[in-house]
Short mmCIF file of C-alpha atoms in Angstrom, two decimals:
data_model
loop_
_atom_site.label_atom_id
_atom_site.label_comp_id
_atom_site.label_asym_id
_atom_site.label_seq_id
_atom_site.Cartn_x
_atom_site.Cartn_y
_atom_site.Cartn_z
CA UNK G 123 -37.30 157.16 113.02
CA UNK G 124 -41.02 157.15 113.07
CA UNK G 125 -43.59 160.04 111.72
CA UNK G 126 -47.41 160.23 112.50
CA UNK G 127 -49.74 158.16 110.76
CA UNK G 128 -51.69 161.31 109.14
CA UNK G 129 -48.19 161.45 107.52
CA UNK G 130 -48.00 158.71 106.28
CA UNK G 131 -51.51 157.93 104.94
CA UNK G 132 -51.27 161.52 103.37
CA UNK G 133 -48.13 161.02 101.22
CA UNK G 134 -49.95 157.51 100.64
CA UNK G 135 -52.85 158.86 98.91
CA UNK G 136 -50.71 161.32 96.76
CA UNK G 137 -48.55 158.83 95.69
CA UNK G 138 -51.01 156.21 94.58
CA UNK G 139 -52.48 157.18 91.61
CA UNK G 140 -49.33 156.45 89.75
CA UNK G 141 -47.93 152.84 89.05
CA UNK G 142 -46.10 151.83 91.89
CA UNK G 143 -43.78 148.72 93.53
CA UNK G 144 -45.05 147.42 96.47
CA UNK G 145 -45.95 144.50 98.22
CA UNK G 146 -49.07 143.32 97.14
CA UNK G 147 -51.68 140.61 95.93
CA UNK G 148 -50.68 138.82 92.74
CA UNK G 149 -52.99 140.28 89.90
CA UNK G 150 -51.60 137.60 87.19
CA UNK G 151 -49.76 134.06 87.44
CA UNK G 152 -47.04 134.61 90.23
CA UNK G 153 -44.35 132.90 88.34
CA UNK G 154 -41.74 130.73 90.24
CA UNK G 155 -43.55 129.52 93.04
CA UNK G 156 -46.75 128.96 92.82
CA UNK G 157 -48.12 129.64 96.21
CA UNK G 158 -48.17 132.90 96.74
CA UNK G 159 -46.23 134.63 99.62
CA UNK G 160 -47.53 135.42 102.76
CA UNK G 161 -45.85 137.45 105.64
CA UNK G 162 -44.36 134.57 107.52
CA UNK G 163 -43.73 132.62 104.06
CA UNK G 164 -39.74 132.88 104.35
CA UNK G 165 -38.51 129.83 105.60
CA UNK G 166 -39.19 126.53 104.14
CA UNK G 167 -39.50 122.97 105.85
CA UNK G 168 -35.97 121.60 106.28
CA UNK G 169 -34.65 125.05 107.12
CA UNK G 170 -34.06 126.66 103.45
CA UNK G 171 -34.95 130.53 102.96
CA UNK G 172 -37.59 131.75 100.24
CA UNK G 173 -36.87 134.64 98.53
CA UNK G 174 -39.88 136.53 97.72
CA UNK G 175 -40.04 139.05 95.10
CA UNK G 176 -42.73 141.55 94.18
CA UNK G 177 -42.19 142.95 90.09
CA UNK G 178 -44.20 145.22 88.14
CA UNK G 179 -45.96 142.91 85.62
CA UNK G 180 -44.68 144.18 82.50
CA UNK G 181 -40.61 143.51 83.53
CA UNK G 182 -41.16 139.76 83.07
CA UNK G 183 -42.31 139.60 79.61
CA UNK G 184 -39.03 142.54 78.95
CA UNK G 185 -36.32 140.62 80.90
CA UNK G 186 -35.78 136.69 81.84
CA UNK G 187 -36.81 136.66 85.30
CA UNK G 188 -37.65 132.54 85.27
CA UNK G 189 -33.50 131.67 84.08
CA UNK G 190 -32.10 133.89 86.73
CA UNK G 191 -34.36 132.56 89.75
CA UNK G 192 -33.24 128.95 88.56
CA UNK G 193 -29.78 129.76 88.76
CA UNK G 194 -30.02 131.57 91.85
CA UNK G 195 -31.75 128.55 93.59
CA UNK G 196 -28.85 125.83 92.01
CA UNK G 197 -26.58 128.00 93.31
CA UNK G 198 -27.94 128.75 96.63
CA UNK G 199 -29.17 125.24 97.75
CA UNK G 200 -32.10 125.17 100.15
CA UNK G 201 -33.18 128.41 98.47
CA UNK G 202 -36.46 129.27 96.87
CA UNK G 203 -37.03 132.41 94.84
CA UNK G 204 -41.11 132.91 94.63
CA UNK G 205 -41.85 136.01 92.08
CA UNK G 206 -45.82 138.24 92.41
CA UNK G 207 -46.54 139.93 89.55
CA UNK G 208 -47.96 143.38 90.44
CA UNK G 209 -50.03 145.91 88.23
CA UNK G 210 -51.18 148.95 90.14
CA UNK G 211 -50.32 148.43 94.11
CA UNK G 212 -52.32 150.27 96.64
CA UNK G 213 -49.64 152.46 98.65
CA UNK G 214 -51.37 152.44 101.85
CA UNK G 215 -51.38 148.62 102.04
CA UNK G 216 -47.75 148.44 102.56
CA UNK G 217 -47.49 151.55 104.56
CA UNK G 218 -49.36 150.14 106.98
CA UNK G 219 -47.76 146.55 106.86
CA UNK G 220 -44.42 148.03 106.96
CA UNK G 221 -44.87 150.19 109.95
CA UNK G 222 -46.30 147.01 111.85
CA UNK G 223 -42.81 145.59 110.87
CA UNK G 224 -44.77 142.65 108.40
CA UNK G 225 -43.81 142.11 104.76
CA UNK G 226 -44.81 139.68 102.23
CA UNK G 227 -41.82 140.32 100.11
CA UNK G 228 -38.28 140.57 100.49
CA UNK G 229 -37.15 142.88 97.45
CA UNK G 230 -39.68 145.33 95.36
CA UNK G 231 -38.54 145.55 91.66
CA UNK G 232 -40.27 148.49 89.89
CA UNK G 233 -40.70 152.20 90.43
CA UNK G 234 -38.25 155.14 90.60
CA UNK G 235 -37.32 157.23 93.46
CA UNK G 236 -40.23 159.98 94.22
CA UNK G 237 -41.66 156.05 94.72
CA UNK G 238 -39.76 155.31 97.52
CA UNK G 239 -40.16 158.91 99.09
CA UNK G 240 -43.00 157.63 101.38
CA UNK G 241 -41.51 154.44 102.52
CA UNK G 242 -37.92 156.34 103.03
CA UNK G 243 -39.47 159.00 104.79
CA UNK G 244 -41.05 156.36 107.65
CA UNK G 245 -37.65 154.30 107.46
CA UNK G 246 -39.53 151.54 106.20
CA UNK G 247 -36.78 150.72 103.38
CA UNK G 248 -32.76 149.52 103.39
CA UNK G 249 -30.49 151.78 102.93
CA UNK G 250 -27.93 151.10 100.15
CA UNK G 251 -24.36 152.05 101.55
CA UNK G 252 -20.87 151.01 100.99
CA UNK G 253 -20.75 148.29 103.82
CA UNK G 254 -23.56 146.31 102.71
CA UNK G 255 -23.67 147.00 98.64
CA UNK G 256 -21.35 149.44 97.04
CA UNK G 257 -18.05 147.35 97.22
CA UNK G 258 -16.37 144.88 95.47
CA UNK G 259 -17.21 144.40 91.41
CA UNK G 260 -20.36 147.16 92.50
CA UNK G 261 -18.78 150.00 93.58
CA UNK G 262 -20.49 153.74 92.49
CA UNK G 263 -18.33 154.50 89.98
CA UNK G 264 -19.09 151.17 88.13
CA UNK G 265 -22.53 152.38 87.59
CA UNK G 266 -24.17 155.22 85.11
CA UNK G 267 -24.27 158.39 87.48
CA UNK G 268 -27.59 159.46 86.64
CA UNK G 269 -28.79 155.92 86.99
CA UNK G 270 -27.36 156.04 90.51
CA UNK G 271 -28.75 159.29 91.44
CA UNK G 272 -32.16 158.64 90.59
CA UNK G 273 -32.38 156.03 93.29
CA UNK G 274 -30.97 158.68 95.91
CA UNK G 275 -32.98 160.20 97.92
CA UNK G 276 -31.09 163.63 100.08
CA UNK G 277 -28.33 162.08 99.52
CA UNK G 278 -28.99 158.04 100.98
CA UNK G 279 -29.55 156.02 98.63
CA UNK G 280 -32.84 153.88 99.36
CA UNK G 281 -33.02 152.34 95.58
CA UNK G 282 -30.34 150.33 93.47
CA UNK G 283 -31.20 151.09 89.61
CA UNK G 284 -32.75 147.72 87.99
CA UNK G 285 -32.48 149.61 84.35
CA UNK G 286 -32.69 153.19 83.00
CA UNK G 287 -34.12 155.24 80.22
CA UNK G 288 -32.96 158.34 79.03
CA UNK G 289 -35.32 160.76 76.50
CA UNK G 290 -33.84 160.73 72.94
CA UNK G 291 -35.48 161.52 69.92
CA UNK G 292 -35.95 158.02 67.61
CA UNK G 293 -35.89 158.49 64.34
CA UNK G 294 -37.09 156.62 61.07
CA UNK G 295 -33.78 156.40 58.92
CA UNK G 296 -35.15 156.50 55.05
CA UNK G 297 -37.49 159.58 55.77
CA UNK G 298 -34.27 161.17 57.58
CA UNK G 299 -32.66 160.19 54.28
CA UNK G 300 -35.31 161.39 51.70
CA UNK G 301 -35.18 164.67 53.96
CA UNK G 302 -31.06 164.92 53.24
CA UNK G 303 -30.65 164.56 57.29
CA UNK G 304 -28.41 161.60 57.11
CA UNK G 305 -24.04 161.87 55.99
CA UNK G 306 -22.37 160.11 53.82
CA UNK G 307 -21.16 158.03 56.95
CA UNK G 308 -24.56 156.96 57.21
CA UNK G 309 -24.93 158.84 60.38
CA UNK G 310 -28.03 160.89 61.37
CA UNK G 311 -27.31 164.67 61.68
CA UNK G 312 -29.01 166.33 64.63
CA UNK G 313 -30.87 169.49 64.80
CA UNK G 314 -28.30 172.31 66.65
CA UNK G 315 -31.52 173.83 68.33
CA UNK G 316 -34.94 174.06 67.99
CA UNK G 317 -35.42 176.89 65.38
CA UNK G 318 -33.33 173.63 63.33
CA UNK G 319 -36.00 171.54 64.72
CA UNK G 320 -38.93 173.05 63.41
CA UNK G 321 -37.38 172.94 59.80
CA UNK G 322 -36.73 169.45 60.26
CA UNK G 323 -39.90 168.60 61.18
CA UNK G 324 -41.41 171.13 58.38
CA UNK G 325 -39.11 169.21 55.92
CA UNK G 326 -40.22 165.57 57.12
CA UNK G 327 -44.04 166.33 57.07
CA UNK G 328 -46.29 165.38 53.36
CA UNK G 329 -49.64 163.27 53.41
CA UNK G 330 -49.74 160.33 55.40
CA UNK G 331 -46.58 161.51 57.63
CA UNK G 332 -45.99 163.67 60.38
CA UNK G 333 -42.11 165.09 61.32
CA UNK G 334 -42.22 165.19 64.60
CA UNK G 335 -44.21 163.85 67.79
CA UNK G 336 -43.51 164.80 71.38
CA UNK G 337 -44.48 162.44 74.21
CA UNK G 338 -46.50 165.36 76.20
CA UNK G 339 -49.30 162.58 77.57
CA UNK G 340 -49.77 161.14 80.67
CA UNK G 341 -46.76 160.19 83.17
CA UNK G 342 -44.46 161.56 80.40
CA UNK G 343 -45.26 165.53 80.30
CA UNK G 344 -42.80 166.51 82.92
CA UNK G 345 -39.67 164.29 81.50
CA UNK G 346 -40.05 165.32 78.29
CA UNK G 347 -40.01 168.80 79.07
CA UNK G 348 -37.33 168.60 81.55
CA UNK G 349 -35.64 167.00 78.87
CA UNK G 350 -36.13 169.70 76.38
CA UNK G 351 -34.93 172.39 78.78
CA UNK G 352 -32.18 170.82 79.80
CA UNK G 353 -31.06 170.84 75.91
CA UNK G 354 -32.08 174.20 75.07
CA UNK G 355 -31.22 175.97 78.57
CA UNK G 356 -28.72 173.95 79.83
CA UNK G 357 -30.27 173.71 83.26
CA UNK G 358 -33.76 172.70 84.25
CA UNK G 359 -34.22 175.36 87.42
CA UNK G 360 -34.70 179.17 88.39
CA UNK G 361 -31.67 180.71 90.07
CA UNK G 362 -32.76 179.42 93.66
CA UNK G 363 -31.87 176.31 91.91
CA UNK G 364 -34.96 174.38 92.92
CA UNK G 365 -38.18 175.51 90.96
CA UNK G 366 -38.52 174.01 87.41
CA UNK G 367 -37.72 176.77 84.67
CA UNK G 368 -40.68 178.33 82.73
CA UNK G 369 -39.05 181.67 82.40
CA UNK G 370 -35.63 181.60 80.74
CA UNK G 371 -35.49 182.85 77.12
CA UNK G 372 -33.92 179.64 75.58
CA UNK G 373 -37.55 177.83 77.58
CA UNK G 374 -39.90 180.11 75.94
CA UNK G 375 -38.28 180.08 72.47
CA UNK G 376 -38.58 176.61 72.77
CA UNK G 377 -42.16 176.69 73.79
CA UNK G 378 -42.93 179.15 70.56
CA UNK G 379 -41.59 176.32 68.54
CA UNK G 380 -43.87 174.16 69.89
CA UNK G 381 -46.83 175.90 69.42
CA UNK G 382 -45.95 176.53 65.92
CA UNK G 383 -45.25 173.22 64.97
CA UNK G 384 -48.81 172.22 66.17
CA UNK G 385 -50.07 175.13 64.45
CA UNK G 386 -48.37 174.70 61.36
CA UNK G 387 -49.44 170.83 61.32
CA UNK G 388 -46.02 169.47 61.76
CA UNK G 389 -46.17 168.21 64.87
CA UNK G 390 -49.53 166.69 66.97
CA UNK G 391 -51.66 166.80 69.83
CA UNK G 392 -53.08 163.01 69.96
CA UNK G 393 -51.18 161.81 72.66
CA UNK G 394 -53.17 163.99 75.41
CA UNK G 395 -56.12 162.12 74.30
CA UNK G 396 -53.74 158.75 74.00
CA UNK G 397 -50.64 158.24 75.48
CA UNK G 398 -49.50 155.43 73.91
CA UNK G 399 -50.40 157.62 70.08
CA UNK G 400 -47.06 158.73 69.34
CA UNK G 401 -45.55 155.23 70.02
CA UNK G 402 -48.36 153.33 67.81
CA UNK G 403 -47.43 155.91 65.14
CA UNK G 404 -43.63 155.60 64.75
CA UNK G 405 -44.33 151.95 64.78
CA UNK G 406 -46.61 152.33 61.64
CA UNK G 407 -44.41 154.73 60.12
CA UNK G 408 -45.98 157.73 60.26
CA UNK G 409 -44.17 159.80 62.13
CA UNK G 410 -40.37 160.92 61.26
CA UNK G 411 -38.91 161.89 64.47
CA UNK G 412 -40.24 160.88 68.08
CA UNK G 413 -38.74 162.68 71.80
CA UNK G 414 -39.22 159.56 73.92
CA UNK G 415 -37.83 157.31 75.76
CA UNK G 416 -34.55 156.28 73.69
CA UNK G 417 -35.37 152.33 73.83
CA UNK G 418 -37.92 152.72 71.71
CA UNK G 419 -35.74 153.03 68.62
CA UNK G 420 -34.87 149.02 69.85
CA UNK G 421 -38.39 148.28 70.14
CA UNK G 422 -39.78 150.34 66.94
CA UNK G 423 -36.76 148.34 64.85
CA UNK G 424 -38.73 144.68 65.05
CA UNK G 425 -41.78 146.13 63.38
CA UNK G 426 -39.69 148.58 61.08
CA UNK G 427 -36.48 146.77 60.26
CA UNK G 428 -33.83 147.20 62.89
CA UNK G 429 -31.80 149.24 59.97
CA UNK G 430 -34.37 151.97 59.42
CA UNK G 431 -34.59 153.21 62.82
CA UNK G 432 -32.12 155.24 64.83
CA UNK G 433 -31.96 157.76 67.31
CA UNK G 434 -30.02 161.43 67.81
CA UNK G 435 -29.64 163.57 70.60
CA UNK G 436 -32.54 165.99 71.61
CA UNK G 437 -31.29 169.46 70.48
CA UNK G 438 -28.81 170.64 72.86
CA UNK G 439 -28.78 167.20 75.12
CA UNK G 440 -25.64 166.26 73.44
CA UNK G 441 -23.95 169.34 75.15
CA UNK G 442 -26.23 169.58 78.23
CA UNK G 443 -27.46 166.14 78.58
CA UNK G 444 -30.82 165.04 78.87
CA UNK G 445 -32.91 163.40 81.41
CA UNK G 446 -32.97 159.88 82.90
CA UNK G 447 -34.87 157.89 85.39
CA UNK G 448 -35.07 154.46 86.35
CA UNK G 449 -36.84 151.21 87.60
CA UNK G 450 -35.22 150.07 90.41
CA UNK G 451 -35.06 147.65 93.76
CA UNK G 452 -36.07 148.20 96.71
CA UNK G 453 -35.57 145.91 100.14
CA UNK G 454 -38.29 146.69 103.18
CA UNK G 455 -36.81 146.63 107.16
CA UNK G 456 -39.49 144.27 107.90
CA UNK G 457 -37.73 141.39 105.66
CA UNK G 458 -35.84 138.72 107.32
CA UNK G 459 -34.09 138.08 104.08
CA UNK G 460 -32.02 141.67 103.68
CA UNK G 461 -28.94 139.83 103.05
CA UNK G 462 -30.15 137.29 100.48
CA UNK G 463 -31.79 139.75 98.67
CA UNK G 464 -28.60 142.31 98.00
CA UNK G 465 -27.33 138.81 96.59
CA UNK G 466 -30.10 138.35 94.39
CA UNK G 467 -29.32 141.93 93.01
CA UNK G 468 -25.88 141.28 92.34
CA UNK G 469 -25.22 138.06 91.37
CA UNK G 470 -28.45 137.87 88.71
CA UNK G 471 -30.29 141.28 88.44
CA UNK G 472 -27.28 143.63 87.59
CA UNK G 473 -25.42 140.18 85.51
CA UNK G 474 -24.47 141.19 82.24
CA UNK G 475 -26.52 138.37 80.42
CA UNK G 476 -29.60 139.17 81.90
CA UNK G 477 -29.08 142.89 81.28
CA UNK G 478 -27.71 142.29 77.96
CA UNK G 479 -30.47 140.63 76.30
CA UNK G 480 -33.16 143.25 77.47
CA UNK G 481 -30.86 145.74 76.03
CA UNK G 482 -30.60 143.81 72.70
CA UNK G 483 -34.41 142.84 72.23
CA UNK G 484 -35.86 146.28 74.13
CA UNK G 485 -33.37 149.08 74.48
CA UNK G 486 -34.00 148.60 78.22
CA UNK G 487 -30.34 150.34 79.44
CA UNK G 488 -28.22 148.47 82.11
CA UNK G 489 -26.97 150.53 85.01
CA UNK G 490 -23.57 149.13 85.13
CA UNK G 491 -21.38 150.87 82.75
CA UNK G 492 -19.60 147.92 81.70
CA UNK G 493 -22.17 146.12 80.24
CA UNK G 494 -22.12 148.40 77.25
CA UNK G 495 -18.82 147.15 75.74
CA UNK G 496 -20.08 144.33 73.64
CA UNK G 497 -23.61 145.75 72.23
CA UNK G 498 -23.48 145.75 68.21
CA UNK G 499 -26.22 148.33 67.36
CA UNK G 500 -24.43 151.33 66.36
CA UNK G 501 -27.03 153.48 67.81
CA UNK G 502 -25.97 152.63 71.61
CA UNK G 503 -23.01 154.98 71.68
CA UNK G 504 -24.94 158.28 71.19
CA UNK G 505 -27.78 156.94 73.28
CA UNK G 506 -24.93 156.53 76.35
CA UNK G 507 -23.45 159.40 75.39
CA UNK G 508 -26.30 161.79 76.51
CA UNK G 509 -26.98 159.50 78.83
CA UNK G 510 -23.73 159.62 81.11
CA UNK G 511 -24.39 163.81 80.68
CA UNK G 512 -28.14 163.61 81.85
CA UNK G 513 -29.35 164.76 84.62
CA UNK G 514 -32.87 163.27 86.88
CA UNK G 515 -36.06 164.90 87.08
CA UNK G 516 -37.30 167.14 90.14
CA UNK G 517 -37.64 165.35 92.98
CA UNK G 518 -40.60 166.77 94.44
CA UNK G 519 -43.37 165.45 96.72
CA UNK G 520 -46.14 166.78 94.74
CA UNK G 521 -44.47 165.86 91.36
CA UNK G 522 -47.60 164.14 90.32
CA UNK G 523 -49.66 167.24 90.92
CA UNK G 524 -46.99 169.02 88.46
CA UNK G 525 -47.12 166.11 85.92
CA UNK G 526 -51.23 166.47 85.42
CA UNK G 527 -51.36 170.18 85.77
CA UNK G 528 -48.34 170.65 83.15
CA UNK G 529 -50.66 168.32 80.66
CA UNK G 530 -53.75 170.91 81.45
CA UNK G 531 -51.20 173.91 81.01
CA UNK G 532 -49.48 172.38 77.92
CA UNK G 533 -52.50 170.86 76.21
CA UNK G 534 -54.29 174.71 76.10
CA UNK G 535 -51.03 176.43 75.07
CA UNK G 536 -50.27 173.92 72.05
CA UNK G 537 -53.86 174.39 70.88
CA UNK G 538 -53.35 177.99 70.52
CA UNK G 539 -56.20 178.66 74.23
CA UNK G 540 -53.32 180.80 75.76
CA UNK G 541 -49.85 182.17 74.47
CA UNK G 542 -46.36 181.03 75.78
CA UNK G 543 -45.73 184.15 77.80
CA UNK G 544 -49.42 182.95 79.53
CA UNK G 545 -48.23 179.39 79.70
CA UNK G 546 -44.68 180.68 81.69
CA UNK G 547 -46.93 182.94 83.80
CA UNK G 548 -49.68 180.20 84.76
CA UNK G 549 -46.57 177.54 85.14
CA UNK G 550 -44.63 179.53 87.17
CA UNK G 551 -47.35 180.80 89.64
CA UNK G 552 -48.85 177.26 89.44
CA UNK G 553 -45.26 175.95 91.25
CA UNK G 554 -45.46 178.50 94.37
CA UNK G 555 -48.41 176.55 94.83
CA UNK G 556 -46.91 172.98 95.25
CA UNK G 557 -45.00 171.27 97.53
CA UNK G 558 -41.00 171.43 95.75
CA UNK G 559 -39.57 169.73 98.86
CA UNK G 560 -38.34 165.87 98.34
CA UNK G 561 -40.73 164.89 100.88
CA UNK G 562 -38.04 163.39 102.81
CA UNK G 563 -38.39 165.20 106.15
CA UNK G 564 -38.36 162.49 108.84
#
């Protein structure tokens, strides 16, 4: 089903100043393969098939992309798999290649689902149903839910989850301990609520140490919020069930915390100014507790000893679940190679061995809920346990606008420029001026 082009180039330019899969020019060493692939680059002299595969830089140093494309290709003889490493894709480039019916990839590895809105919307991308995926060993109910869900799109579902993260709150174990936050069982006791929080975080703050940091920064404010909500309200939406919560009481007495924990020096505001400050913090172990993505207790525990960092629900996430999202795969209609590439997806991207060690070395979290049997940190059972309750973010077509605007919003409130009843207000009048549809209409 086709739109108009002003459509299209529209939902383009909205969507690209985030980080985005695509099909574009290799920006570092394209891997397997060294030529790089062009739009007529899938068959080989001799009749064999190359497989060509576009994935956001930083996945290959995080998973073993050069083992699995071996494999595939002794196991699939006359087959090539080529890999482009992509940083920042420009949107429009493939929008316009895809509605010509070209490609110069096969499968997109990268990206979650307000992503693939634009391509969906143009029926530029596979669909993902039951005849040509979700059978055998790969069923739905083999996979996390919320993993699943946040490569659906009204209810098709354009994206197969790659891996997941969930927001937890990481923790460093011997400040916990000092603090009296961790049992006899060694296990970390979590906050009940936020008003618990803040005393917490009072607790775990002296010179040289902060108790709590909060990843409000860039690409970030929005999840972490929902995430909070959906803890301390149980539900992230207004009774028409659509537009994000600012109003409920269990929001805003979360939002007073917030502001007093900045104000009382217990909590910080660098990450607006550098998104990556929280992270580089923890790591140096100056920070106590951290609400981020949970895999960062994995990746935080090679610099700080894997022993001395942990992670515990967000308060109220391990009743109400928190909130997931994904990097996932994506197939374009123009490909000749739909077919192979499903089989690349099953047989090596969703194996348990590839999955596995990413989980092990970066907390990276497999969609398949098997593949969570044999892990040996003792952390991974919470972590999946608010996990299989979460719940995605918004799905809206101007979630971007929402992400910046919330870090204007958030970053005045916090610093004590406007109160929390002026921060709901401004929020909540700010949303009736959005677009809160999924930007799926065809």
């Amino acid at each position: 089903m086709k739109t108009k082009k002003a459509y299209s180039l529209a939902l383009a330019a909205v969507m690209a100043s985030s980080v985005l899969w695509g099909c574009g020019s290799s920006s570092t060493d394209p891997g397997t393969g060294a030529a790089e692939a062009s739009d007529s680059g899938t068959k080989e002299a001799g009749g064999g098939q190359t497989l060509r595969v576009t994935v956001q830089a930083w996945m290959m140093g995080k998973y073993d992309f050069e083992r699995i494309a071996k494999e595939f290709e002794e196991e699939n003889p006359g087959v090539k798999v080529v890999y482009n490493q992509v940083d920042n894709v420009d949107v429009t480039s493939s929008m316009l290649e895809w509605s010509q019916g070209k490609t110069n990839c096969d499968l997109a590895l990268g990206g979650d689902r307000s992503e693939t809105v634009p391509y969906a919307a143009n029926d530029y991308v596979v669909e993902f149903t039951d005849e040509n995926f979700f059978n055998g060993d790969f069923t739905k109910d083999k996979f996390i839910e919320s993993f699943l869900e946040s490569g659906n799109a009204d209810g098709v579902q354009y994206m197969i989850p790659l891996l997941g993260e969930v927001l937890g709150c990481v923790v460093n174990i011997p400040m916990m301990q000092e603090a009296g936050y961790v049992a006899e069982d060694q296990t970390v006791t979590a906050p009940a609520d936020w008003n618990e929080m803040y005393e917490y975080a009072k607790n775990l703050t002296k010179d040289g140490q902060t108790g709590l940091a909060i990843d409000w920064g860039n690409n970030m404010a929005v999840k972490a919020y929902d995430a909070c909500v959906m803890g301390a309200n149980g539900n992230l939406y207004e009774s028409d069930g659509n537009t994000l919560n600012f109003t409920a009481g269990p929001v805003k007495n979360m939002l007073q915390v917030w502001q007093d924990l900045v104000k009382d020096g217990y909590t910080t505001t660098d990450v607006f100014a550098d998104a990556d400050a929280n992270r580089t913090n923890f790591k140096a172990g100056r920070v106590a507790m951290h609400i981020a993505p949970a895999s960062r207790w994995i990746e935080a525990g090679e610099l700080l000893g894997a022993e001395n960092v942990g992670v515990m629900p967000i308060p109220g996430t391990d009743t109400h679940g928190s909130v997931s999202y994904i990097h996932g795969a994506v197939i374009p209609k123009a490909s000749e190679n739909q077919e192979l590439a499903i089989k690349f997806i099953k047989d090596k991207l969703l194996q348990e061995q590839f999955q596995a060690d990413s989980m092990n070395s970066y907390g990276k979290m497999s969609p398949m809920k098997a593949h969570y049997e044999k892990l040996d940190n003792p952390y991974w059972p919470t972590v999946l346990d608010f996990t299989e309750k979460a719940t995605t973010p918004p799905l809206y077509k101007d979630y971007t606008k929402l992400d910046t605007n919330m870090q204007i919003e958030l970053q005045k409130m916090l610093s004590g420029g406007s109160t929390v009843d002026e921060f709901s207000a401004n929020m909540s009048k700010f949303m009736t001026t959005i677009d809160l549809s999924t930007g799926m209409n065809k």
